[in-house]
Tab-separated table of N, CA and C in Angstrom:
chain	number	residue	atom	x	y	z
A	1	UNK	N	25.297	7.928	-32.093
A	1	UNK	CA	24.252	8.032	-31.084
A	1	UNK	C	24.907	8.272	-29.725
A	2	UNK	N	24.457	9.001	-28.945
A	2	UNK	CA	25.351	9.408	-27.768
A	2	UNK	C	24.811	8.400	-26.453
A	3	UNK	N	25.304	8.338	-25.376
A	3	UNK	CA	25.787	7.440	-24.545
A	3	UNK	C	24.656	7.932	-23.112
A	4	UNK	N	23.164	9.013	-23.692
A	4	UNK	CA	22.756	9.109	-22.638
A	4	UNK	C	21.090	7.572	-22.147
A	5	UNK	N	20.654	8.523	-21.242
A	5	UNK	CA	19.854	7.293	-20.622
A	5	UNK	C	18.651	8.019	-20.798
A	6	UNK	N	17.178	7.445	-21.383
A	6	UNK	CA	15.912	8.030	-21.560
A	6	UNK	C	15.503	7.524	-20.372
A	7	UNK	N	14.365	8.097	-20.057
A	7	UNK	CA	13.143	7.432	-19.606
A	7	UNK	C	12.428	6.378	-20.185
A	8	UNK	N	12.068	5.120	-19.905
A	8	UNK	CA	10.913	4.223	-20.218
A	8	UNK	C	10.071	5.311	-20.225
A	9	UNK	N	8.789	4.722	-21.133
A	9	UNK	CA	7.636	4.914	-20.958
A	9	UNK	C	6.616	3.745	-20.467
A	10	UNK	N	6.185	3.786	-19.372
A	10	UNK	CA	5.871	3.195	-18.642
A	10	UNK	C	4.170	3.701	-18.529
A	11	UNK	N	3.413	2.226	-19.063
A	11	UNK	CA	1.826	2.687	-18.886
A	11	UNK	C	1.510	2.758	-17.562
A	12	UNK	N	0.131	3.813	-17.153
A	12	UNK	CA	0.284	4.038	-15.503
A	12	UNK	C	-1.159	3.795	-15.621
A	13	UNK	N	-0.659	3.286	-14.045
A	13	UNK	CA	-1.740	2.608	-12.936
A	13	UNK	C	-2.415	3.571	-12.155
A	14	UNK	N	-3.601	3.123	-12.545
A	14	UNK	CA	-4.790	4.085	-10.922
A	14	UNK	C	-5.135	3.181	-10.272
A	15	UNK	N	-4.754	3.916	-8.716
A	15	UNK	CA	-4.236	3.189	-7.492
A	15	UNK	C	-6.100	3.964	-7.123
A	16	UNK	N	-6.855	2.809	-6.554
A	16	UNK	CA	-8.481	2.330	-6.319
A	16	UNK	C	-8.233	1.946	-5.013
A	17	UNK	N	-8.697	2.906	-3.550
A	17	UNK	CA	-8.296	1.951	-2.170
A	17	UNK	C	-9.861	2.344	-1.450
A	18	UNK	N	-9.434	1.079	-1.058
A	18	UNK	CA	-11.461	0.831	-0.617
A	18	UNK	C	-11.468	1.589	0.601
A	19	UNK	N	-12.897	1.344	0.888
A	19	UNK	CA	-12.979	1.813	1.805
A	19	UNK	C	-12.468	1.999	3.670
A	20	UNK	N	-12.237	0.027	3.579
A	20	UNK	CA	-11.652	-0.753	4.888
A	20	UNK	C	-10.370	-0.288	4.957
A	21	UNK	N	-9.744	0.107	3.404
A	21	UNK	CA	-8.644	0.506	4.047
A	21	UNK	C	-8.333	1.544	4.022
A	22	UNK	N	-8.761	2.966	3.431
A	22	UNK	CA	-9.335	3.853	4.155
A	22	UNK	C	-9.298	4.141	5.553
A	23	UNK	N	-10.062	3.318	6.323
A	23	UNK	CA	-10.139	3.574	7.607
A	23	UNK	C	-9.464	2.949	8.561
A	24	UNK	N	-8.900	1.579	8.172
A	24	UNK	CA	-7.674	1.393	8.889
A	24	UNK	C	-6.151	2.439	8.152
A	25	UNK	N	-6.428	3.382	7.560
A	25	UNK	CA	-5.237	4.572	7.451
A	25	UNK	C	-5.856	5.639	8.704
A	26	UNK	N	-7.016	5.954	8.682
A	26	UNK	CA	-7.372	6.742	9.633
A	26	UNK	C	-7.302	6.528	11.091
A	27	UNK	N	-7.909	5.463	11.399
A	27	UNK	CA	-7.620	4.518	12.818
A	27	UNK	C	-6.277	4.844	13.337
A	28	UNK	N	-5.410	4.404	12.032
A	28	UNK	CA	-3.920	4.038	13.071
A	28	UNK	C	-3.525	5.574	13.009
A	29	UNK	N	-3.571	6.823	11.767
A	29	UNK	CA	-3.301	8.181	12.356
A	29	UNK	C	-3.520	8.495	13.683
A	30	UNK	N	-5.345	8.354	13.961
A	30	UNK	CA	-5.540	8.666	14.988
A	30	UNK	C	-4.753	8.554	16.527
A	31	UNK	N	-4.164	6.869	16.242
A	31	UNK	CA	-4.123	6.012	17.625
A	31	UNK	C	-2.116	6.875	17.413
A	32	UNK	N	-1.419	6.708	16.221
A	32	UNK	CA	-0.310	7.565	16.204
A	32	UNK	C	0.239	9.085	16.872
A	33	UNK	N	-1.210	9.852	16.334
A	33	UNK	CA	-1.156	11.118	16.832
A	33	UNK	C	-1.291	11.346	18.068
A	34	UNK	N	-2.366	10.214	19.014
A	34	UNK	CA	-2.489	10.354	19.915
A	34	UNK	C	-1.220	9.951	21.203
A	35	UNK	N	-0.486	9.086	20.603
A	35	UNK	CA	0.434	8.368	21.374
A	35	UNK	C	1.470	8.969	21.504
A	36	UNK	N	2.364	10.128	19.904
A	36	UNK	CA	3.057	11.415	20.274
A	36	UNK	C	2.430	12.452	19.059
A	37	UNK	N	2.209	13.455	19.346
A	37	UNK	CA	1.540	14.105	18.227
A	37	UNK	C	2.885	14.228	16.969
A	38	UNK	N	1.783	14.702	16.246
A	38	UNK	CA	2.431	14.609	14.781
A	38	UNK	C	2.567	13.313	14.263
A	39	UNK	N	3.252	12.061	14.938
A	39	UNK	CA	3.573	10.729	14.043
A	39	UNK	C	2.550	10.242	13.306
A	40	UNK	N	0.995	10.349	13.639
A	40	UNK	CA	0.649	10.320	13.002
A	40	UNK	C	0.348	10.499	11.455
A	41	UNK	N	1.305	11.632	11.425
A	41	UNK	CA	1.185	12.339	10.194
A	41	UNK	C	2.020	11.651	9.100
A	42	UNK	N	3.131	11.575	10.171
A	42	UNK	CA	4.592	10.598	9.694
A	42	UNK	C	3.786	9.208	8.982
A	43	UNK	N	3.066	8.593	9.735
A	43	UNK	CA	2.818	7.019	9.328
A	43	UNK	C	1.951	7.620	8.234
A	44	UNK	N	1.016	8.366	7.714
A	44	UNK	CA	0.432	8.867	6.700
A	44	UNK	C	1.236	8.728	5.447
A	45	UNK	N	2.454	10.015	5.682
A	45	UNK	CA	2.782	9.858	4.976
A	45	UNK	C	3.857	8.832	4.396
A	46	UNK	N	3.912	7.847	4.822
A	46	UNK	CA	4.531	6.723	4.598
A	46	UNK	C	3.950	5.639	3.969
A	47	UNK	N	2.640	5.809	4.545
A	47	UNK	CA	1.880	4.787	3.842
A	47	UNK	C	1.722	5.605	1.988
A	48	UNK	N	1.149	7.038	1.376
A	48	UNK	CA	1.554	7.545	0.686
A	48	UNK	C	2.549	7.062	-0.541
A	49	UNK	N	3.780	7.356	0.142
A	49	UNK	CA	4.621	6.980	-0.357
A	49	UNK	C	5.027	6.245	-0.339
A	50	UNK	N	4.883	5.038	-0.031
A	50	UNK	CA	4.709	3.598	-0.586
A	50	UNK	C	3.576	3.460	-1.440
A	51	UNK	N	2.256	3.940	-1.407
A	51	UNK	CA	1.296	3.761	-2.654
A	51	UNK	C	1.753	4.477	-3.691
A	52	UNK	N	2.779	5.641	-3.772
A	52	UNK	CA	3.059	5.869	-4.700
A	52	UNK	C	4.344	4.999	-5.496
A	53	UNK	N	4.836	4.053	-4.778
A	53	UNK	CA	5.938	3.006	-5.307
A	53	UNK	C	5.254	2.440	-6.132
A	54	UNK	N	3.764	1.784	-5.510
A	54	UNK	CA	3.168	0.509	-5.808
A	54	UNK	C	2.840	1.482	-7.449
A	55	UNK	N	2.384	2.059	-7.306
A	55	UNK	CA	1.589	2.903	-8.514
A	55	UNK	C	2.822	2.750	-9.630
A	56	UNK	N	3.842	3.163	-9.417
A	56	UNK	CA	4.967	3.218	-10.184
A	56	UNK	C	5.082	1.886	-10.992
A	57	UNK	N	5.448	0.893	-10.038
A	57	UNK	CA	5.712	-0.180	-10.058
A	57	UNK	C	4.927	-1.264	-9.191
A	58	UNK	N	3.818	-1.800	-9.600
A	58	UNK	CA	3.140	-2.428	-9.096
A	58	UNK	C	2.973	-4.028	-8.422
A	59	UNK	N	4.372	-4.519	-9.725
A	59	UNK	CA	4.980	-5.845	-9.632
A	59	UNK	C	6.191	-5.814	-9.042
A	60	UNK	N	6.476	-5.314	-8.030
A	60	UNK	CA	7.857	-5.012	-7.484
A	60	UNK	C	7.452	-6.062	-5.744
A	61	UNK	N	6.455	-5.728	-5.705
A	61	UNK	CA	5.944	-6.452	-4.450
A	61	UNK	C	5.961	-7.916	-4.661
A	62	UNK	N	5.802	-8.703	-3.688
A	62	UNK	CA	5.498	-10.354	-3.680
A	62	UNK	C	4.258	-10.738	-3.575
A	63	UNK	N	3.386	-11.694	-4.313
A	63	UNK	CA	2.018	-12.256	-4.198
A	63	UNK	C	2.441	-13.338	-2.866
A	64	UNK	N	1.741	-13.032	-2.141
A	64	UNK	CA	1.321	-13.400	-0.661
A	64	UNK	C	0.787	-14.448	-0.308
A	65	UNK	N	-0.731	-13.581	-1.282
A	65	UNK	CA	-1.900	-14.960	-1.140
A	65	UNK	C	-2.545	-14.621	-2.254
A	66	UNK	N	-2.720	-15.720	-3.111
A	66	UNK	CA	-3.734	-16.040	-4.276
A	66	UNK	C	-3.171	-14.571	-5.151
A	67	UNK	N	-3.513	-13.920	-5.815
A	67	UNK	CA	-2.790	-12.891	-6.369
A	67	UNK	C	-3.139	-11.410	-5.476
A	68	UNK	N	-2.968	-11.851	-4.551
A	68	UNK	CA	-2.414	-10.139	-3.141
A	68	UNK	C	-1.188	-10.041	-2.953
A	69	UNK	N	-0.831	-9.112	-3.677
A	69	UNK	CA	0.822	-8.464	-3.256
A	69	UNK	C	0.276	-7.820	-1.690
A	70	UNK	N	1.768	-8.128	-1.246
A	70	UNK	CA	2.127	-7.542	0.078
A	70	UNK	C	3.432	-6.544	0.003
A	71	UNK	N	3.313	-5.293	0.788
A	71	UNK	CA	4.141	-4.024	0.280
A	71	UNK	C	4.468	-3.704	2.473
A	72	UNK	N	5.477	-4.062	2.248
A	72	UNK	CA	5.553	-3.691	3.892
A	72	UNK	C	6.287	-2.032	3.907
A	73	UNK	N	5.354	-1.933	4.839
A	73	UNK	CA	5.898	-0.611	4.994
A	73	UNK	C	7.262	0.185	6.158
A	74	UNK	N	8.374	1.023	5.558
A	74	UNK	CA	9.791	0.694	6.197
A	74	UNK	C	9.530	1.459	7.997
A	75	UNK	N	8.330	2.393	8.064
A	75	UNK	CA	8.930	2.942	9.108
A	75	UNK	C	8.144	2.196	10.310
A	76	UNK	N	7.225	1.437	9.813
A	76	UNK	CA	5.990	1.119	10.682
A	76	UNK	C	5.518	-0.019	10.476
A	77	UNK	N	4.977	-0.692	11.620
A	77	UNK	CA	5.047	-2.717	11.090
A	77	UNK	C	3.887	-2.596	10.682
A	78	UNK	N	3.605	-2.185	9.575
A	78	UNK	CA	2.044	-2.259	8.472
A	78	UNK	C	2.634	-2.902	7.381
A	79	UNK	N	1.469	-3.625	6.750
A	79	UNK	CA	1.517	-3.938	5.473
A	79	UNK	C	0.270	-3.191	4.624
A	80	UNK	N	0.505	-3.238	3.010
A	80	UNK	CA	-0.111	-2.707	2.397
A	80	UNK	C	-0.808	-4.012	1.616
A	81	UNK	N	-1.896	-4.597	1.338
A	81	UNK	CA	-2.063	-5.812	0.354
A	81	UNK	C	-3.175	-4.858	-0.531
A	82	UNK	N	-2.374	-5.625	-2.027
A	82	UNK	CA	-2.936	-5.026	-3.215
A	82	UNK	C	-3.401	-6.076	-4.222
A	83	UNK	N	-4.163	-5.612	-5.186
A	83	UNK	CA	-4.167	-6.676	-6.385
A	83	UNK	C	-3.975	-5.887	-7.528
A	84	UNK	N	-3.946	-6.574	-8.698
A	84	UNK	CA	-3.486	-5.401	-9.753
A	84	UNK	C	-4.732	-6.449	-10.934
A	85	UNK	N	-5.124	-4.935	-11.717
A	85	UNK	CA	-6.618	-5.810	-12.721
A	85	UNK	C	-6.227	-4.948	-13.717
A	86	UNK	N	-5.636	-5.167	-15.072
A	86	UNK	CA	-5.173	-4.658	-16.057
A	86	UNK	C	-4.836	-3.201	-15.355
A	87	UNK	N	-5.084	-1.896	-15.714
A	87	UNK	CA	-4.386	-1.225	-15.183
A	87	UNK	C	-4.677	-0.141	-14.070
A	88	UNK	N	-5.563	-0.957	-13.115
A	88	UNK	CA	-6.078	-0.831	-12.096
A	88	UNK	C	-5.385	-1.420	-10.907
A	89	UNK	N	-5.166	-0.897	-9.780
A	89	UNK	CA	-4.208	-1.264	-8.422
A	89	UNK	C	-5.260	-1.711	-7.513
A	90	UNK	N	-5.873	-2.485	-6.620
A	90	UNK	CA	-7.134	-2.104	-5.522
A	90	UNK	C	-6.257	-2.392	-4.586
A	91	UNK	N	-6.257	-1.651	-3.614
A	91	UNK	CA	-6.021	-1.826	-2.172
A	91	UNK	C	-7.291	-2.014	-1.378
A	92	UNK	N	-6.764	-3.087	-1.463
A	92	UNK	CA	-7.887	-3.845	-0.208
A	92	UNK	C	-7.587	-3.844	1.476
A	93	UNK	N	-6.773	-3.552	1.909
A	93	UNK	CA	-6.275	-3.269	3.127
A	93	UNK	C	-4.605	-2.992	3.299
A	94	UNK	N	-4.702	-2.050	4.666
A	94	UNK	CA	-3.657	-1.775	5.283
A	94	UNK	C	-3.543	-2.454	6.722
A	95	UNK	N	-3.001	-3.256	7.195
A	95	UNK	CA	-2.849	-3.899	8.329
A	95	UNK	C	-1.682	-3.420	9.283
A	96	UNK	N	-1.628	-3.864	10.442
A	96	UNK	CA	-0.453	-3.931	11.346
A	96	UNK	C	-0.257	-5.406	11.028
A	97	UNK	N	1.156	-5.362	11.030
A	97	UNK	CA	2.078	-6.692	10.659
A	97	UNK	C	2.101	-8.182	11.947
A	98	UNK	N	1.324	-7.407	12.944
A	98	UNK	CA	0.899	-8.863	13.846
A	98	UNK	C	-0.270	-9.009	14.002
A	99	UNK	N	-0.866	-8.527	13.479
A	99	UNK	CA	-2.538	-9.221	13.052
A	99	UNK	C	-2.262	-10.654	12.704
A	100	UNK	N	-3.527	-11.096	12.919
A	100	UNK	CA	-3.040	-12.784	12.130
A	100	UNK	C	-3.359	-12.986	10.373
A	101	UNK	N	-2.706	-13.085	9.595
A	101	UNK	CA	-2.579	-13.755	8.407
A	101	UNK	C	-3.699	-14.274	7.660
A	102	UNK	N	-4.785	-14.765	9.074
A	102	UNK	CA	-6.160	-15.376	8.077
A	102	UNK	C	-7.183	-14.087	7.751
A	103	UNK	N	-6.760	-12.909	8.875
A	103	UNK	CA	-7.922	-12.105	8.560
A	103	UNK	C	-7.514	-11.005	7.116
A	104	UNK	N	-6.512	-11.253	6.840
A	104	UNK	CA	-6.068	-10.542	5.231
A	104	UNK	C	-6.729	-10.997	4.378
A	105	UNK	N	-6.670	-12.386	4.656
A	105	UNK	CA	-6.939	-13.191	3.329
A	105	UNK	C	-8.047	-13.638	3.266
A	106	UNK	N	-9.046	-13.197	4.198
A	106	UNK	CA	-11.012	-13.340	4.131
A	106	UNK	C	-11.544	-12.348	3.668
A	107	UNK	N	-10.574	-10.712	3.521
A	107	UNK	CA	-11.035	-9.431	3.278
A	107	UNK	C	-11.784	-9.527	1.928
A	108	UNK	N	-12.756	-9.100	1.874
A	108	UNK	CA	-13.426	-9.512	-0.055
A	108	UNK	C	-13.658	-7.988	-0.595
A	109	UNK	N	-13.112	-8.253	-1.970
A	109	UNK	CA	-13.732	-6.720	-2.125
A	109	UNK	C	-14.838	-6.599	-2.413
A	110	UNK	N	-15.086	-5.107	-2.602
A	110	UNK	CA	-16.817	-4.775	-2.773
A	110	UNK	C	-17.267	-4.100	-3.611
């Protein structure tokens, strides 16, 4: 048998992001683009590609609060909080990282 490396097969996750957070992705584009153009685009796609980590690997993150993973994001003080429901992801919000802590954890989904 030779000495190479497969791929796992790995069952995949559909990544479900509500609406709130939705629009706190849009909000902060906006307030980004406006402050130097384009970064906006940048924090987009960052947030992106971190949902595409989470999707990958969904348990790679830390449970936070009650079962909400928290996924910080590298270029920009956001967090991502998720839950995972058999093989369903929900993103329930995207925050800035100095918000306070209680308003994450009142967010309900819908």
């Amino acid at each position: 048998m030779s000495n190479r490396n497969y791929p796992l097969k790995v069952a995949s996750f559909k990544i479900i992001i509500l609406e709130q957070a939705i629009s706190e992705i849009t909000e902060s584009c906006l307030y980004y683009n406006k402050k130097i153009p384009g970064l906006g685009f940048e924090f987009e796609e960052e947030i992106f590609q971190l949902l595409e980590l989470i999707k990958d690997n969904p348990l790679l993150f830390p449970i936070k609060f009650a079962h909400i993973h928290e996924a910080v994001v590298t270029r920009f003080p956001f967090v991502i909080n998720y839950e995972v429901f058999g093989k369903q992801i929900i993103i329930s919000a995207i925050f800035h990282a100095k918000q306070h802590p209680d308003k994450k954890v009142k967010r309900k989904r819908k």
